[in-house]
mmCIF file of C-alpha atoms in Angstrom:
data_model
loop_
_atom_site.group_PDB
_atom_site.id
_atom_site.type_symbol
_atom_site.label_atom_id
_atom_site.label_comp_id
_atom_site.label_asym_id
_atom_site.label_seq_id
_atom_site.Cartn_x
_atom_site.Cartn_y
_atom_site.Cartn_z
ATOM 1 C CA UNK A 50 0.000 0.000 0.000
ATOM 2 C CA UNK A 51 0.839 3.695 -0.510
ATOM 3 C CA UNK A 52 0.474 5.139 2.798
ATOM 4 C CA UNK A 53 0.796 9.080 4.410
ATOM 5 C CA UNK A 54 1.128 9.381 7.778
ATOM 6 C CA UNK A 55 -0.159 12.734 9.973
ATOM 7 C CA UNK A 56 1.421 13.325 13.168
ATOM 8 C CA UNK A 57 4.473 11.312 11.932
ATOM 9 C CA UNK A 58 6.674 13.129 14.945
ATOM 10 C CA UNK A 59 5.093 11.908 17.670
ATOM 11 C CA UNK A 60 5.215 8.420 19.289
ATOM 12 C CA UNK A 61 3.086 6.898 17.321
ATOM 13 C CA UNK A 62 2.870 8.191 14.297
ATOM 14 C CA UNK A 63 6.909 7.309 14.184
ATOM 15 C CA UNK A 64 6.497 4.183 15.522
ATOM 16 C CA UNK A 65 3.691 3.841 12.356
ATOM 17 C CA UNK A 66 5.612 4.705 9.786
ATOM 18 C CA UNK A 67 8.569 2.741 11.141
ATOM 19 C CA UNK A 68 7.015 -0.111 11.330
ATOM 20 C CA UNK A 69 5.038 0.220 7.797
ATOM 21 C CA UNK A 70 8.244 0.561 5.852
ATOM 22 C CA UNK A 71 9.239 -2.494 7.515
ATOM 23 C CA UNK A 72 6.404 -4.607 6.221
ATOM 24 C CA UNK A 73 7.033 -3.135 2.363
ATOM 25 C CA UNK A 74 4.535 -0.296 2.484
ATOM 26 C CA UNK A 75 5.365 2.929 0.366
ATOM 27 C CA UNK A 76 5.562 5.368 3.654
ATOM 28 C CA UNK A 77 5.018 8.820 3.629
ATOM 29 C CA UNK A 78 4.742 11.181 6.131
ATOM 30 C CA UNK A 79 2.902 14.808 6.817
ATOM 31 C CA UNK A 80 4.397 17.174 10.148
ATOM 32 C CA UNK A 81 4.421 20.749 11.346
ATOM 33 C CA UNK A 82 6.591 23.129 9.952
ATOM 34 C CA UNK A 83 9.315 23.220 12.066
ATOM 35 C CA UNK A 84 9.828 19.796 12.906
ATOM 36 C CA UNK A 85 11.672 17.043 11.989
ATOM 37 C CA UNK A 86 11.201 13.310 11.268
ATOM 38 C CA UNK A 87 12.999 11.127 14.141
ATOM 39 C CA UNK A 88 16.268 9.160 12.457
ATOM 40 C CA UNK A 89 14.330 6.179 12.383
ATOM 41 C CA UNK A 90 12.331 7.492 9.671
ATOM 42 C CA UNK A 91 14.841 9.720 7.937
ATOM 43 C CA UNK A 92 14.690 10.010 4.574
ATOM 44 C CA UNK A 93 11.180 9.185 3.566
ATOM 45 C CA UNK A 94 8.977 11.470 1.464
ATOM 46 C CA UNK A 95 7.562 14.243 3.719
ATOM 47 C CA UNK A 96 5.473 17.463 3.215
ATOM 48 C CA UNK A 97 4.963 20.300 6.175
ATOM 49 C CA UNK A 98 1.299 21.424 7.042
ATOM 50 C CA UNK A 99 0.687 25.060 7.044
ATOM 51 C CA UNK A 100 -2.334 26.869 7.620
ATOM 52 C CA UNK A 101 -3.926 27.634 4.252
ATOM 53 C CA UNK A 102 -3.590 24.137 3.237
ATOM 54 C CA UNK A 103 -1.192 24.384 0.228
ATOM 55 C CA UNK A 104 1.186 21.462 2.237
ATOM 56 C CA UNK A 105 -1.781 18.753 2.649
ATOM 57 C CA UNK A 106 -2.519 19.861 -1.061
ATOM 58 C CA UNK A 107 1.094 19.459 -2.314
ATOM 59 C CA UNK A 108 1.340 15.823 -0.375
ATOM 60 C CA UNK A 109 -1.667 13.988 -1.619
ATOM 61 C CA UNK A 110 -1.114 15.268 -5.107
ATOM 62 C CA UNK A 111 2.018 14.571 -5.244
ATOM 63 C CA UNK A 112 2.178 10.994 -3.322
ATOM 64 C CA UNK A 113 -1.163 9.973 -4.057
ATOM 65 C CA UNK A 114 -1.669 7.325 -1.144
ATOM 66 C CA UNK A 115 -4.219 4.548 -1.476
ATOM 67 C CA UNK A 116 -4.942 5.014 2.410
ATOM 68 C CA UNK A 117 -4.058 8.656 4.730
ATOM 69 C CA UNK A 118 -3.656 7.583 8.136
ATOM 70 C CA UNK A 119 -4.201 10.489 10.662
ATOM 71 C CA UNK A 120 -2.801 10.825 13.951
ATOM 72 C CA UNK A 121 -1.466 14.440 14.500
ATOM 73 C CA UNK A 122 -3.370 16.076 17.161
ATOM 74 C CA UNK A 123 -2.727 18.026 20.365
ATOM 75 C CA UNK A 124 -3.118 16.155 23.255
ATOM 76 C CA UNK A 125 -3.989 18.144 26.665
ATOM 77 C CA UNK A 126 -5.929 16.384 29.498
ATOM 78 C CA UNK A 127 -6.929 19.586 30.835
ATOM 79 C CA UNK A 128 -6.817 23.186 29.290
ATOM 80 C CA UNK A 129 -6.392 27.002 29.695
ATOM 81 C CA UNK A 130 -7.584 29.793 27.845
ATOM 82 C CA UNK A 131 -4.622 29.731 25.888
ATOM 83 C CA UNK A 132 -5.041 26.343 24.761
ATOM 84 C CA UNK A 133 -8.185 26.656 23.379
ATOM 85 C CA UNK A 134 -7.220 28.290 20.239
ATOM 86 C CA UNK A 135 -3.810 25.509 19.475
ATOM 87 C CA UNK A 136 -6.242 22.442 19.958
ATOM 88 C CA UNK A 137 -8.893 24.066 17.695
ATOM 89 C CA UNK A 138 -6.304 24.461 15.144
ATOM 90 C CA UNK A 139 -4.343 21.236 15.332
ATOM 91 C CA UNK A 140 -7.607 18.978 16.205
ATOM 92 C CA UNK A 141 -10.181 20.365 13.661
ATOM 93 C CA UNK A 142 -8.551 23.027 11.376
ATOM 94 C CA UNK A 143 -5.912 21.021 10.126
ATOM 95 C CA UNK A 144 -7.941 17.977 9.603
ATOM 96 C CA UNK A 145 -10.559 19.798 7.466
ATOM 97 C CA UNK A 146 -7.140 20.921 5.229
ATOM 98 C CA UNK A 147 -6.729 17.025 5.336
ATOM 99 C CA UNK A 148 -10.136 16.087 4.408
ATOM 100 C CA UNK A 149 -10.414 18.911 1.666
ATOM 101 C CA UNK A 150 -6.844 17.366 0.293
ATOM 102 C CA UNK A 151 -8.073 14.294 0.294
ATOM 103 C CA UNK A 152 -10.980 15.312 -1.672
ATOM 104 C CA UNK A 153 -9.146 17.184 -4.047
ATOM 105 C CA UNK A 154 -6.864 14.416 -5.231
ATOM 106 C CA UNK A 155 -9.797 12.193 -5.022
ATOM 107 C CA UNK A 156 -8.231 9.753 -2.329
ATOM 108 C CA UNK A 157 -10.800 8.044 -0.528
ATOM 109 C CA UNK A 158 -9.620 6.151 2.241
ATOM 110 C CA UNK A 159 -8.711 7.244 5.803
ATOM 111 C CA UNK A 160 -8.117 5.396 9.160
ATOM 112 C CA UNK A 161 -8.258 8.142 11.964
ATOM 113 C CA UNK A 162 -7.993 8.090 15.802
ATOM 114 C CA UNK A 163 -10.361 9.319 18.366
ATOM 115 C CA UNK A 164 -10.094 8.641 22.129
ATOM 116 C CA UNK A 165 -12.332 6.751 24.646
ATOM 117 C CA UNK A 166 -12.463 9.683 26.222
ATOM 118 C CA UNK A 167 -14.998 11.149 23.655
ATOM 119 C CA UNK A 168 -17.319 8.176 26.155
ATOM 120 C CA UNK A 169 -17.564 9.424 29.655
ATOM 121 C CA UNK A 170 -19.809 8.312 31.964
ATOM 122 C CA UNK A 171 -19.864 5.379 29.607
ATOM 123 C CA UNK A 172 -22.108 7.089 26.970
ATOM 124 C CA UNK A 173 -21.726 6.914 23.573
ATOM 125 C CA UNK A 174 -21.115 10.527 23.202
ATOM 126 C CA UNK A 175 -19.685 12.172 25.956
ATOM 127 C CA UNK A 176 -16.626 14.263 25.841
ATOM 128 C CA UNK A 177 -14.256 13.811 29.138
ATOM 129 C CA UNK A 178 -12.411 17.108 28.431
ATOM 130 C CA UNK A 179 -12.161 19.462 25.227
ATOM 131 C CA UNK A 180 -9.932 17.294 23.433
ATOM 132 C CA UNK A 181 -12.103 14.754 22.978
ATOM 133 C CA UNK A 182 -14.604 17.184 21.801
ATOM 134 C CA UNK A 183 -12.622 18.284 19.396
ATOM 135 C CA UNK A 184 -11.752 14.824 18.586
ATOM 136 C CA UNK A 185 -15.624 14.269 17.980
ATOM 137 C CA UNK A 186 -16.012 17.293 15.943
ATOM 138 C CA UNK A 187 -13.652 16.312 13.838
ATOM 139 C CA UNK A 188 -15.381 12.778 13.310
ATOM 140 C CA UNK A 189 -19.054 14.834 12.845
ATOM 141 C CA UNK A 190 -16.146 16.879 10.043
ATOM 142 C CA UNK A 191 -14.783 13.825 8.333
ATOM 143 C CA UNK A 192 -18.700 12.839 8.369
ATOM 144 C CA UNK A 193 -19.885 15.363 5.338
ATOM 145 C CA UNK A 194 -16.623 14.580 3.237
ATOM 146 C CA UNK A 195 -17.861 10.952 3.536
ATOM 147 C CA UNK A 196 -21.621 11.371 2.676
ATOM 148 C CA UNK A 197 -21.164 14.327 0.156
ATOM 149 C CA UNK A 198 -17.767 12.940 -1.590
ATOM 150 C CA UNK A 199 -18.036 9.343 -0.909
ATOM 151 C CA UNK A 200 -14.959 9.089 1.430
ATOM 152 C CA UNK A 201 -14.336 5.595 3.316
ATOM 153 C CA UNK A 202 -13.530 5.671 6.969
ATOM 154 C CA UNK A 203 -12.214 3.845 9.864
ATOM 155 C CA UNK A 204 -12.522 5.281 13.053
ATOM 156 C CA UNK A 205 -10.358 3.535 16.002
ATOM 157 C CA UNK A 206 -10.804 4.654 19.321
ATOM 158 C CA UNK A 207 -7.421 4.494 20.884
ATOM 159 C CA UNK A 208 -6.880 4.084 24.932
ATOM 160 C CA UNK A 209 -4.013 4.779 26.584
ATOM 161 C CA UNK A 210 -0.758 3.325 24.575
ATOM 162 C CA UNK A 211 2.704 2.430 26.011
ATOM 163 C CA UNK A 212 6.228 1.712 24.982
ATOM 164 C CA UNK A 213 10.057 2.206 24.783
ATOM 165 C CA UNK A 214 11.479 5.483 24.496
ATOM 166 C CA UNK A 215 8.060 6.802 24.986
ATOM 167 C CA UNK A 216 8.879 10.994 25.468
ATOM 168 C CA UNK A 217 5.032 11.655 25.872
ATOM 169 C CA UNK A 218 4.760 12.853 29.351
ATOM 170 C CA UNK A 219 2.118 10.338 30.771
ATOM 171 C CA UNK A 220 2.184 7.936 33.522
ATOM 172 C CA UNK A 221 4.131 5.814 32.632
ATOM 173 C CA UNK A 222 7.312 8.180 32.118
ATOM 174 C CA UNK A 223 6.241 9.610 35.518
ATOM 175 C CA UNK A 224 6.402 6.109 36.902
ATOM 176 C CA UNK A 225 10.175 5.424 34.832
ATOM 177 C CA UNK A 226 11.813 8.976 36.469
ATOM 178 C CA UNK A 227 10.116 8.027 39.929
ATOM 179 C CA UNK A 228 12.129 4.818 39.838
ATOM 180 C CA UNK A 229 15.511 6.267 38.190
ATOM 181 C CA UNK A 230 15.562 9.058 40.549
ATOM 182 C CA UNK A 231 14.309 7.229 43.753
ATOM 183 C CA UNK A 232 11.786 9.836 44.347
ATOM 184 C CA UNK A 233 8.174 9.292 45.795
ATOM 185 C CA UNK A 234 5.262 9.567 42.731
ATOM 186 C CA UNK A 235 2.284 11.961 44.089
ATOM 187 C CA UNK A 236 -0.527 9.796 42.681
ATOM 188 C CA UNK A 237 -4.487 9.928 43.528
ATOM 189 C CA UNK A 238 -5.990 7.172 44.808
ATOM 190 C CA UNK A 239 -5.601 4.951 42.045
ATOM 191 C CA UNK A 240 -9.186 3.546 41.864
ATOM 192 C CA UNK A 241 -9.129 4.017 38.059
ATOM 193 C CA UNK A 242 -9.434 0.975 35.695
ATOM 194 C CA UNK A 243 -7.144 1.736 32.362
ATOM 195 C CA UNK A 244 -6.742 -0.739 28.927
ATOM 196 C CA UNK A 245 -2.847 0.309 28.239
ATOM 197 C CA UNK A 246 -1.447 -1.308 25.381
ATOM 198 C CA UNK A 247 1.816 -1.356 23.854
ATOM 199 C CA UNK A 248 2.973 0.470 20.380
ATOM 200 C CA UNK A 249 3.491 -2.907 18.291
ATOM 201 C CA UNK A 250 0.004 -3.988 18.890
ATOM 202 C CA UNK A 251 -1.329 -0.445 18.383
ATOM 203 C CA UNK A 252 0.709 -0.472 15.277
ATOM 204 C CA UNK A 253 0.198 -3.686 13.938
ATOM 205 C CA UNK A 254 -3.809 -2.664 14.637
ATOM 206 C CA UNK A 255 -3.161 0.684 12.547
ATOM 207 C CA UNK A 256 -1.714 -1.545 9.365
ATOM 208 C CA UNK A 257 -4.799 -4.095 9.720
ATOM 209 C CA UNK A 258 -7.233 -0.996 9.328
ATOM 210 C CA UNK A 259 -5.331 0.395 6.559
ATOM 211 C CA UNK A 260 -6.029 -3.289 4.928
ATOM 212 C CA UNK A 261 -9.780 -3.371 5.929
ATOM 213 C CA UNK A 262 -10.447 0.438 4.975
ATOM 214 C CA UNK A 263 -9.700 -0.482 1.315
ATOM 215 C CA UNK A 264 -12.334 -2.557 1.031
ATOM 216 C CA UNK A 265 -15.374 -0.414 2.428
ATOM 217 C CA UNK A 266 -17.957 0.908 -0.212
ATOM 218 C CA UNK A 267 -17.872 4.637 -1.009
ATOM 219 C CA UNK A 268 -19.399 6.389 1.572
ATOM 220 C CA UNK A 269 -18.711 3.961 4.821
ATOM 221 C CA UNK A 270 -17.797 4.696 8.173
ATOM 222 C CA UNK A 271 -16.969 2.153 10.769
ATOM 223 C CA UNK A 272 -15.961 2.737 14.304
ATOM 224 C CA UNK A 273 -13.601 0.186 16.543
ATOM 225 C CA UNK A 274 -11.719 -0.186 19.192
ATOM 226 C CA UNK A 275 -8.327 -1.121 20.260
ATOM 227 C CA UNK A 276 -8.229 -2.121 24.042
ATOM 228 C CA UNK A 277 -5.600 -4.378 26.038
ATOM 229 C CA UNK A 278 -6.253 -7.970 26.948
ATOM 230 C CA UNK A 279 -7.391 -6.514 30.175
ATOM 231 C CA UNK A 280 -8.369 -3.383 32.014
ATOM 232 C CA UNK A 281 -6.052 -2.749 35.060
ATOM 233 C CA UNK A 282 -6.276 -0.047 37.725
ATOM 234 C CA UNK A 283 -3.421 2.272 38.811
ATOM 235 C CA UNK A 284 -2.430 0.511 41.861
ATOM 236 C CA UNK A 285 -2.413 -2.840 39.834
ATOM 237 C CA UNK A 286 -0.235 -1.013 37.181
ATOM 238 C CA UNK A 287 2.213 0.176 39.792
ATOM 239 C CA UNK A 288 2.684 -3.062 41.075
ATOM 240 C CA UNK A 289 2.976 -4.892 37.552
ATOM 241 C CA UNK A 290 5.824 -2.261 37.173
ATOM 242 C CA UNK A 291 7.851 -3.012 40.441
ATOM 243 C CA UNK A 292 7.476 -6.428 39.106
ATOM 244 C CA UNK A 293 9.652 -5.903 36.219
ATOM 245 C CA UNK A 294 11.785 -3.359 37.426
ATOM 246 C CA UNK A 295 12.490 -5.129 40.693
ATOM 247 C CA UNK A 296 15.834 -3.691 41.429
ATOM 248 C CA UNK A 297 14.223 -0.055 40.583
ATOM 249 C CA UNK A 298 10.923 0.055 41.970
ATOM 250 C CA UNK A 299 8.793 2.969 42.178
ATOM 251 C CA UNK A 300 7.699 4.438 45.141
ATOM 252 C CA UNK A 301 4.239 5.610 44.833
ATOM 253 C CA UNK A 302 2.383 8.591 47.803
ATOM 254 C CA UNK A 303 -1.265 7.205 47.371
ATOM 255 C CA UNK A 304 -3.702 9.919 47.484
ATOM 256 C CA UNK A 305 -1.383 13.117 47.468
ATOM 257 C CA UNK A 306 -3.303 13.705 44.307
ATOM 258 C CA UNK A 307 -6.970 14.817 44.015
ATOM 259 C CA UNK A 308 -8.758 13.183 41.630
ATOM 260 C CA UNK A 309 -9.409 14.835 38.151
ATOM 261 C CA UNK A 310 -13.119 16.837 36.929
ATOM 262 C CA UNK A 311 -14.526 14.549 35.209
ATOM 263 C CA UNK A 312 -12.520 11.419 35.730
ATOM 264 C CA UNK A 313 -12.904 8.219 34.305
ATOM 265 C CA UNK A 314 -12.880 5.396 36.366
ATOM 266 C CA UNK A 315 -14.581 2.574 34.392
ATOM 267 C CA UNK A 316 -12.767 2.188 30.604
ATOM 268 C CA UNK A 317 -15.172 2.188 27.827
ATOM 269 C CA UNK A 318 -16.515 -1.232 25.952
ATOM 270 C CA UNK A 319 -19.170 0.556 24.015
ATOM 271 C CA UNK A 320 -18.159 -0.821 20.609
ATOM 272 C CA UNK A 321 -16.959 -3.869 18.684
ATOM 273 C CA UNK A 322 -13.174 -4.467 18.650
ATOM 274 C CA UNK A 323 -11.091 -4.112 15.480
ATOM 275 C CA UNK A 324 -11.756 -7.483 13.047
ATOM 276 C CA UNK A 325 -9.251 -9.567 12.419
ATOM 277 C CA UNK A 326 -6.758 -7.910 15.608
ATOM 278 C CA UNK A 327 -5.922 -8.381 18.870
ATOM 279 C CA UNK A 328 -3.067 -8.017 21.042
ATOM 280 C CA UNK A 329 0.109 -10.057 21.782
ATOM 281 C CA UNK A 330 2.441 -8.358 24.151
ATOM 282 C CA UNK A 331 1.165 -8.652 27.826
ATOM 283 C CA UNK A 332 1.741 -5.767 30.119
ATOM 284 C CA UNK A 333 4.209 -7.658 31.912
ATOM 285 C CA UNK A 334 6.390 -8.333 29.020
ATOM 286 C CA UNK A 335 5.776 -4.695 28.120
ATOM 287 C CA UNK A 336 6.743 -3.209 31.123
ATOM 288 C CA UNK A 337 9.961 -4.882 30.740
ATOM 289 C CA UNK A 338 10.848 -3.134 27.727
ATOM 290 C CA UNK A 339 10.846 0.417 29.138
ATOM 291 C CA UNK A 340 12.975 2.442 31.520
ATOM 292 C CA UNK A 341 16.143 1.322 29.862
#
């Protein structure tokens, strides 16, 4: 397959095309002016996003991919004012420059990520915070290319994800510089149940939608999602970490945190899981891979 990558800077969207030019894909890749593609991916064909479109233009005219894969977004679990303009512009004004490209060069087929957080409380709509509204308004977005220009989509809502040389500050880097600097990790009360999987099963998930998306009718939409073989809370995580990092074990201040507005304590299951996918590397065997 011929396949462009957003968001090919960040964790997974490197790991992605990393692992896609591995299997024999043609890999290219879409990123923010004024960044560069990690070494792993050095060297494959790449186009910058601006804000009046030309780059998405320029890329899927000129590399003409059988399936855009789109993962750039801004990721903030809670916001300021000052936010609020960034994650309209990286979460919905860049992906209608996407979707418009896409339309344009008359390339049909996208696999994009939302977040179980767009599912709080459990519901099928609900947004946790205002990313994951703006992740659903860019779904309700993608929605009107599909019915008025016949675009096919996958939509995978993605959970928390894990891996090696993760620089994403979540909690699992919190846990790895806890251990490495033997200092206690301020954590709530760890009541909440999380699916965390790890980047080759996310990735290997990514490739099987590509696969699938190609063969939806003009005009589909299908949602999935990608969870871990089992939902774990905090406290269970912390001690599946100590567990593999037993001469480096995290120290962990139990309630020093409050809990979030609008936490989620419960993971979504509201949906079928991807076809054809599921997971292989257990969160033990993960956890051994990291903090090195």
């Amino acid at each position: 397959m011929r396949v462009l990558i957003t968001g090919a800077t960040g964790f997974l969207g490197s790991n992605l095309a990393q692992y896609m030019r591995g299997q024999g894909h043609d890999v290219a890749c879409l990123h923010r002016k004024g960044t560069n593609l990690p070494a792993p991916i050095t060297g494959l064909p790449s186009w910058t996003t601006d804000e009046d479109g030309t780059g998405f233009r320029k890329a899927l005219n000129d590399f003409r991919p059988d399936t855009v894969v789109h993962l750039a977004a801004l990721y903030l679990t809670e916001h300021r004012p000052e936010d609020v303009a960034p994650l309209l512009r990286a979460n919905i004004e860049y992906g209608v420059h996407l979707l418009e490209a896409m339309r344009e060069a008359e390339s049909t087929a996208m696999v994009f990520a939302g977040t179980s957080w767009q599912h709080y409380r459990n519901q099928a709509y609900c947004p946790a915070n205002l990313y994951a509204a703006t992740k659903q308004a860019f779904t309700s977005l993608a929605d009107y290319y599909r019915d008025a220009h016949g675009l096919r989509l996958l939509e995978l809502h993605l959970y928390d994800s894990y891996g090696p040389n993760d620089p994403r500050k979540k909690l699992i880097h919190h846990l790895c510089n806890a251990a490495r600097n033997a200092t206690p990790l301020a954590m709530s009360h760890g009541e909440q149940r999380i699916h965390l999987l790890h980047v080759d099963d996310l990735t290997r998930a990514l490739e099987e939608a590509c696969v699938q998306v190609q063969s939806f009718p003009s005009g589909h939409r299908e949602l999935y999602r990608l969870p871990s073989p089992t939902a774990i809370s905090l406290r269970e995580l912390v001690t599946l970490f100590n567990q593999a990092h037993p001469d480096q074990p995290v120290k962990v201040d139990w309630g020093k945190r409050p809990y979030r507005d609008r936490e989620i304590f419960e993971p979504w299951e509201g949906c079928e899981i991807l076809p054809n996918w599921a997971p292989r590397i257990t969160l033990a065997e993960g956890l051994a891979t990291i903090c090195r």
